[in-house]
Amino acid sequence: MAAGTSNYWEDLRKQARQLENELDLKLVSFSKLCTSYSHSSARDGRRDSSDTTPLLNGSSQDRMFETMAIEIEQLLARLTGVNDKMAEYTSSAGVPSLNAALMHTLQRHRDILQDYTHEFHKTKANFVAIRERENLMGSVRKDIESYKSGSGVNNRRTELFLKEHDHLRNSDRLIEETISIAMATKENMTSQRGMLKSIQSKMNTLANRFPAVNSLIQRINLRKRRDSLILGGVIGVCTILLLLYAFH
């Protein structure tokens, strides 16, 4: 019975780790999609409004965004279900005295799920904000072109309006570049965090599987400390005796 419950717990942990790895890859691709959309939006803003290619590219990226968002939400839901099963297992009757170690492992998986959920919603919000800003700028460009073609007069007021529009577009481009740098930094930090969590997981696994090794190491350290004190005392006594003999 104990072997069966242990295998059930290990199966849940394997499922959780597999889903976490899939989520990590999906979130990196999702972040890169947002970054590429930001760059393409900045390039499209400098193109002529009569070109239909940006519209096609934007539509394709929108479809990719919706598809990846649905896939990530499904993975998060599956990982949440696995965590719930792990929580039920730790609270069920008959679980051995390793309940504290199991709770520690469960909490670590919950923290990873919370981090991935927060990262997904943040990246999704950034993507939506960039898309809405691009739609707004496109509407302004269309209004300007309509005004220019309708009036046919390139007066001082139109020039000031166009200059203000160019200034806003340049400011928007700088903001998008700043967002891109921040996302690249976030990707590097996410990669480093994954490596550190993997190392911590391996260390915790070793500590949980071989508790006798920790106890043996502690006893060896205590014995070495005791031997050092005894040796130091013997050396001190011999030194004092030699000094007394030398000055007698």
mmCIF file of C-alpha atoms in Angstrom:
data_model
loop_
_atom_site.group_PDB
_atom_site.id
_atom_site.type_symbol
_atom_site.label_atom_id
_atom_site.label_comp_id
_atom_site.label_asym_id
_atom_site.label_seq_id
_atom_site.Cartn_x
_atom_site.Cartn_y
_atom_site.Cartn_z
ATOM 1 C CA MET A 1 0.000 0.000 0.000
ATOM 2 C CA ALA A 2 2.815 2.401 0.899
ATOM 3 C CA ALA A 3 4.614 1.560 -2.346
ATOM 4 C CA GLY A 4 1.438 2.250 -4.315
ATOM 5 C CA THR A 5 0.874 5.661 -2.706
ATOM 6 C CA SER A 6 4.541 6.528 -3.211
ATOM 7 C CA ASN A 7 4.284 5.674 -6.899
ATOM 8 C CA TYR A 8 1.125 7.783 -7.161
ATOM 9 C CA TRP A 9 2.953 10.764 -5.638
ATOM 10 C CA GLU A 10 5.923 10.322 -7.978
ATOM 11 C CA ASP A 11 3.580 10.138 -10.982
ATOM 12 C CA LEU A 12 1.968 13.412 -9.938
ATOM 13 C CA ARG A 13 5.387 15.034 -9.566
ATOM 14 C CA LYS A 14 6.433 13.825 -13.023
ATOM 15 C CA GLN A 15 3.240 15.240 -14.519
ATOM 16 C CA ALA A 16 3.816 18.564 -12.758
ATOM 17 C CA ARG A 17 7.431 18.828 -13.937
ATOM 18 C CA GLN A 18 6.453 17.952 -17.522
ATOM 19 C CA LEU A 19 3.700 20.585 -17.569
ATOM 20 C CA GLU A 20 6.058 23.155 -16.021
ATOM 21 C CA ASN A 21 8.656 22.513 -18.733
ATOM 22 C CA GLU A 22 6.025 22.836 -21.461
ATOM 23 C CA LEU A 23 4.734 26.059 -19.920
ATOM 24 C CA ASP A 24 8.242 27.489 -19.697
ATOM 25 C CA LEU A 25 8.819 26.899 -23.428
ATOM 26 C CA LYS A 26 5.376 28.229 -24.356
ATOM 27 C CA LEU A 27 5.835 31.395 -22.294
ATOM 28 C CA VAL A 28 9.216 32.101 -23.898
ATOM 29 C CA SER A 29 7.659 31.747 -27.377
ATOM 30 C CA PHE A 30 4.696 33.866 -26.281
ATOM 31 C CA SER A 31 7.017 36.623 -25.078
ATOM 32 C CA LYS A 32 9.004 36.505 -28.341
ATOM 33 C CA LEU A 33 5.736 36.832 -30.300
ATOM 34 C CA CYS A 34 4.872 39.964 -28.326
ATOM 35 C CA THR A 35 8.347 41.374 -28.957
ATOM 36 C CA SER A 36 8.190 40.663 -32.698
ATOM 37 C CA TYR A 37 4.730 42.255 -32.867
ATOM 38 C CA SER A 38 6.129 45.364 -31.203
ATOM 39 C CA HIS A 39 8.992 45.582 -33.726
ATOM 40 C CA SER A 40 6.718 44.992 -36.716
ATOM 41 C CA SER A 41 4.331 47.656 -35.439
ATOM 42 C CA ALA A 42 7.160 50.182 -35.312
ATOM 43 C CA ARG A 43 8.223 49.271 -38.879
ATOM 44 C CA ASP A 44 4.669 49.331 -40.180
ATOM 45 C CA GLY A 45 4.171 52.802 -38.745
ATOM 46 C CA ARG A 46 6.894 54.084 -41.066
ATOM 47 C CA ARG A 47 5.387 52.471 -44.177
ATOM 48 C CA ASP A 48 2.859 53.968 -46.517
ATOM 49 C CA SER A 49 -0.756 53.382 -45.473
ATOM 50 C CA SER A 50 -1.633 52.070 -48.953
ATOM 51 C CA ASP A 51 0.524 48.942 -48.391
ATOM 52 C CA THR A 52 -1.683 45.961 -47.432
ATOM 53 C CA THR A 53 1.162 43.720 -46.213
ATOM 54 C CA PRO A 54 1.219 45.071 -42.612
ATOM 55 C CA LEU A 55 -2.481 44.309 -42.314
ATOM 56 C CA LEU A 56 -1.895 40.715 -43.354
ATOM 57 C CA ASN A 57 1.067 40.352 -40.991
ATOM 58 C CA GLY A 58 -0.904 41.846 -38.116
ATOM 59 C CA SER A 59 -3.829 39.502 -38.765
ATOM 60 C CA SER A 60 -1.488 36.475 -38.818
ATOM 61 C CA GLN A 61 0.162 37.524 -35.548
ATOM 62 C CA ASP A 62 -3.249 38.078 -33.968
ATOM 63 C CA ARG A 63 -4.249 34.511 -34.853
ATOM 64 C CA MET A 64 -0.970 33.175 -33.442
ATOM 65 C CA PHE A 65 -1.554 35.207 -30.274
ATOM 66 C CA GLU A 66 -5.043 33.790 -29.756
ATOM 67 C CA THR A 67 -3.880 30.220 -30.424
ATOM 68 C CA MET A 68 -0.888 30.403 -28.062
ATOM 69 C CA ALA A 69 -2.968 32.108 -25.355
ATOM 70 C CA ILE A 70 -5.516 29.259 -25.470
ATOM 71 C CA GLU A 71 -2.759 26.624 -25.325
ATOM 72 C CA ILE A 72 -1.086 28.292 -22.326
ATOM 73 C CA GLU A 73 -4.417 28.641 -20.507
ATOM 74 C CA GLN A 74 -5.064 24.922 -21.046
ATOM 75 C CA LEU A 75 -1.607 24.006 -19.696
ATOM 76 C CA LEU A 76 -2.152 26.234 -16.651
ATOM 77 C CA ALA A 77 -5.506 24.552 -16.018
ATOM 78 C CA ARG A 78 -3.926 21.087 -16.263
ATOM 79 C CA LEU A 79 -1.078 22.081 -13.923
ATOM 80 C CA THR A 80 -3.621 23.490 -11.456
ATOM 81 C CA GLY A 81 -5.447 20.152 -11.517
ATOM 82 C CA VAL A 82 -2.233 18.232 -10.814
ATOM 83 C CA ASN A 83 -1.421 20.552 -7.901
ATOM 84 C CA ASP A 84 -4.914 20.001 -6.500
ATOM 85 C CA LYS A 85 -4.394 16.223 -6.672
ATOM 86 C CA MET A 86 -1.065 16.597 -4.874
ATOM 87 C CA ALA A 87 -2.774 18.677 -2.180
ATOM 88 C CA GLU A 88 -5.453 15.994 -1.744
ATOM 89 C CA TYR A 89 -2.762 13.328 -1.437
ATOM 90 C CA THR A 90 -0.835 15.205 1.281
ATOM 91 C CA SER A 91 -4.011 15.750 3.308
ATOM 92 C CA SER A 92 -5.314 12.194 2.975
ATOM 93 C CA ALA A 93 -5.152 9.655 5.787
ATOM 94 C CA GLY A 94 -2.357 7.132 5.802
ATOM 95 C CA VAL A 95 0.339 9.463 4.476
ATOM 96 C CA PRO A 96 3.648 8.620 6.257
ATOM 97 C CA SER A 97 5.714 10.910 8.446
ATOM 98 C CA LEU A 98 7.285 12.526 5.366
ATOM 99 C CA ASN A 99 4.259 14.852 5.211
ATOM 100 C CA ALA A 100 6.435 17.930 5.908
ATOM 101 C CA ALA A 101 8.696 17.130 2.953
ATOM 102 C CA LEU A 102 5.674 16.516 0.729
ATOM 103 C CA MET A 103 4.148 19.848 1.766
ATOM 104 C CA HIS A 104 7.432 21.587 0.947
ATOM 105 C CA THR A 105 7.453 20.029 -2.538
ATOM 106 C CA LEU A 106 3.795 20.928 -3.070
ATOM 107 C CA GLN A 107 4.421 24.550 -2.051
ATOM 108 C CA ARG A 108 7.317 24.792 -4.514
ATOM 109 C CA HIS A 109 5.094 23.568 -7.370
ATOM 110 C CA ARG A 110 2.410 26.045 -6.321
ATOM 111 C CA ASP A 111 4.936 28.892 -6.403
ATOM 112 C CA ILE A 112 6.010 27.882 -9.910
ATOM 113 C CA LEU A 113 2.361 27.798 -11.037
ATOM 114 C CA GLN A 114 1.773 31.249 -9.537
ATOM 115 C CA ASP A 115 4.860 32.667 -11.283
ATOM 116 C CA TYR A 116 3.852 31.233 -14.653
ATOM 117 C CA THR A 117 0.278 32.519 -14.285
ATOM 118 C CA HIS A 118 1.511 36.015 -13.396
ATOM 119 C CA GLU A 119 3.978 36.030 -16.296
ATOM 120 C CA PHE A 120 1.304 34.887 -18.771
ATOM 121 C CA HIS A 121 -1.189 37.580 -17.759
ATOM 122 C CA LYS A 122 1.508 40.259 -17.810
ATOM 123 C CA THR A 123 2.746 39.307 -21.296
ATOM 124 C CA LYS A 124 -0.823 39.052 -22.572
ATOM 125 C CA ALA A 125 -1.656 42.510 -21.197
ATOM 126 C CA ASN A 126 1.448 43.986 -22.870
ATOM 127 C CA PHE A 127 0.502 42.428 -26.201
ATOM 128 C CA VAL A 128 -3.058 43.759 -26.019
ATOM 129 C CA ALA A 129 -1.798 47.243 -25.073
ATOM 130 C CA ILE A 130 0.617 47.301 -28.045
ATOM 131 C CA ARG A 131 -2.118 46.117 -30.416
ATOM 132 C CA GLU A 132 -4.596 48.722 -29.172
ATOM 133 C CA ARG A 133 -1.988 51.461 -29.450
ATOM 134 C CA GLU A 134 -1.160 50.380 -33.008
ATOM 135 C CA ASN A 135 -4.854 50.391 -33.945
ATOM 136 C CA LEU A 136 -5.197 53.878 -32.509
ATOM 137 C CA MET A 137 -2.153 55.151 -34.415
ATOM 138 C CA GLY A 138 -3.479 53.554 -37.614
ATOM 139 C CA SER A 139 -6.783 55.332 -37.152
ATOM 140 C CA VAL A 140 -4.979 58.644 -36.707
ATOM 141 C CA ARG A 141 -2.945 58.033 -39.873
ATOM 142 C CA LYS A 142 -6.108 57.292 -41.826
ATOM 143 C CA ASP A 143 -7.718 60.489 -40.550
ATOM 144 C CA ILE A 144 -4.683 62.484 -41.617
ATOM 145 C CA GLU A 145 -4.631 60.946 -45.094
ATOM 146 C CA SER A 146 -8.362 61.534 -45.450
ATOM 147 C CA TYR A 147 -7.970 65.146 -44.391
ATOM 148 C CA LYS A 148 -5.061 65.715 -46.781
ATOM 149 C CA SER A 149 -6.835 64.136 -49.760
ATOM 150 C CA GLY A 150 -10.108 65.925 -49.011
ATOM 151 C CA SER A 151 -8.794 69.441 -48.529
ATOM 152 C CA GLY A 152 -5.873 69.441 -50.926
ATOM 153 C CA VAL A 153 -4.436 72.410 -49.006
ATOM 154 C CA ASN A 154 -1.083 72.083 -47.278
ATOM 155 C CA ASN A 155 -1.495 74.989 -44.896
ATOM 156 C CA ARG A 156 0.329 75.859 -41.707
ATOM 157 C CA ARG A 157 -2.223 74.169 -39.479
ATOM 158 C CA THR A 158 -1.889 70.849 -41.320
ATOM 159 C CA GLU A 159 1.893 70.990 -41.092
ATOM 160 C CA LEU A 160 1.750 71.543 -37.330
ATOM 161 C CA PHE A 161 -0.651 68.626 -36.988
ATOM 162 C CA LEU A 162 1.614 66.358 -39.021
ATOM 163 C CA LYS A 163 4.669 67.397 -37.013
ATOM 164 C CA GLU A 164 2.833 66.612 -33.792
ATOM 165 C CA HIS A 165 1.827 63.246 -35.194
ATOM 166 C CA ASP A 166 5.443 62.460 -36.127
ATOM 167 C CA HIS A 167 6.551 63.435 -32.646
ATOM 168 C CA LEU A 168 3.975 61.102 -31.089
ATOM 169 C CA ARG A 169 5.011 58.282 -33.416
ATOM 170 C CA ASN A 170 8.689 58.703 -32.495
ATOM 171 C CA SER A 171 7.781 58.692 -28.810
ATOM 172 C CA ASP A 172 5.739 55.550 -29.359
ATOM 173 C CA ARG A 173 8.689 53.899 -31.106
ATOM 174 C CA LEU A 174 10.995 54.718 -28.171
ATOM 175 C CA ILE A 175 8.466 53.220 -25.758
ATOM 176 C CA GLU A 176 8.253 50.044 -27.845
ATOM 177 C CA GLU A 177 12.050 49.731 -27.912
ATOM 178 C CA THR A 178 12.121 50.129 -24.118
ATOM 179 C CA ILE A 179 9.467 47.411 -23.786
ATOM 180 C CA SER A 180 11.510 45.143 -26.065
ATOM 181 C CA ILE A 181 14.616 45.605 -23.910
ATOM 182 C CA ALA A 182 12.592 44.875 -20.779
ATOM 183 C CA MET A 183 11.144 41.706 -22.328
ATOM 184 C CA ALA A 184 14.581 40.500 -23.389
ATOM 185 C CA THR A 185 15.818 41.060 -19.835
ATOM 186 C CA LYS A 186 12.808 39.195 -18.497
ATOM 187 C CA GLU A 187 13.547 36.218 -20.788
ATOM 188 C CA ASN A 188 17.114 36.015 -19.474
ATOM 189 C CA MET A 189 15.889 36.195 -15.871
ATOM 190 C CA THR A 190 13.260 33.528 -16.590
ATOM 191 C CA SER A 191 15.934 31.226 -18.009
ATOM 192 C CA GLN A 192 18.192 31.762 -14.984
ATOM 193 C CA ARG A 193 15.265 31.191 -12.631
ATOM 194 C CA GLY A 194 14.511 27.883 -14.329
ATOM 195 C CA MET A 195 18.110 26.728 -13.913
ATOM 196 C CA LEU A 196 18.157 27.694 -10.224
ATOM 197 C CA LYS A 197 14.838 25.942 -9.583
ATOM 198 C CA SER A 198 16.112 22.813 -11.311
ATOM 199 C CA ILE A 199 19.231 22.781 -9.114
ATOM 200 C CA GLN A 200 17.147 23.352 -5.980
ATOM 201 C CA SER A 201 14.777 20.545 -6.989
ATOM 202 C CA LYS A 202 17.651 18.098 -7.401
ATOM 203 C CA MET A 203 19.153 19.056 -4.032
ATOM 204 C CA ASN A 204 15.773 18.679 -2.297
ATOM 205 C CA THR A 205 15.268 15.307 -3.972
ATOM 206 C CA LEU A 206 18.643 14.056 -2.748
ATOM 207 C CA ALA A 207 17.958 15.338 0.757
ATOM 208 C CA ASN A 208 14.525 13.663 0.826
ATOM 209 C CA ARG A 209 15.780 10.325 -0.526
ATOM 210 C CA PHE A 210 18.926 10.083 1.586
ATOM 211 C CA PRO A 211 18.218 11.602 5.020
ATOM 212 C CA ALA A 212 20.833 9.254 6.530
ATOM 213 C CA VAL A 213 23.559 10.979 4.503
ATOM 214 C CA ASN A 214 22.773 14.333 6.148
ATOM 215 C CA SER A 215 22.871 12.716 9.591
ATOM 216 C CA LEU A 216 26.193 10.998 8.830
ATOM 217 C CA ILE A 217 27.742 14.254 7.597
ATOM 218 C CA GLN A 218 26.641 16.074 10.753
ATOM 219 C CA ARG A 219 28.172 13.361 12.962
ATOM 220 C CA ILE A 220 31.435 13.489 11.035
ATOM 221 C CA ASN A 221 31.565 17.264 11.455
ATOM 222 C CA LEU A 222 30.934 16.966 15.223
ATOM 223 C CA ARG A 223 33.662 14.348 15.596
ATOM 224 C CA LYS A 224 36.154 16.472 13.648
ATOM 225 C CA ARG A 225 35.334 19.473 15.849
ATOM 226 C CA ARG A 226 35.802 17.367 19.013
ATOM 227 C CA ASP A 227 39.118 15.952 17.774
ATOM 228 C CA SER A 228 40.324 19.458 16.963
ATOM 229 C CA LEU A 229 39.520 20.642 20.499
ATOM 230 C CA ILE A 230 41.306 17.643 22.060
ATOM 231 C CA LEU A 231 44.375 18.120 19.871
ATOM 232 C CA GLY A 232 44.440 21.814 20.662
ATOM 233 C CA GLY A 233 44.266 21.098 24.398
ATOM 234 C CA VAL A 234 47.102 18.545 24.216
ATOM 235 C CA ILE A 235 49.294 20.962 22.266
ATOM 236 C CA GLY A 236 48.557 23.727 24.788
ATOM 237 C CA VAL A 237 49.436 21.540 27.778
ATOM 238 C CA CYS A 238 52.674 20.350 26.137
ATOM 239 C CA THR A 239 53.649 23.922 25.329
ATOM 240 C CA ILE A 240 53.106 25.018 28.942
ATOM 241 C CA LEU A 241 55.144 22.078 30.273
ATOM 242 C CA LEU A 242 57.992 22.876 27.866
ATOM 243 C CA LEU A 243 57.980 26.530 28.919
ATOM 244 C CA LEU A 244 58.036 25.554 32.623
ATOM 245 C CA TYR A 245 60.902 23.145 32.005
ATOM 246 C CA ALA A 246 62.848 25.729 29.993
ATOM 247 C CA PHE A 247 62.602 28.478 32.617
ATOM 248 C CA HIS A 248 63.071 26.189 35.661
#
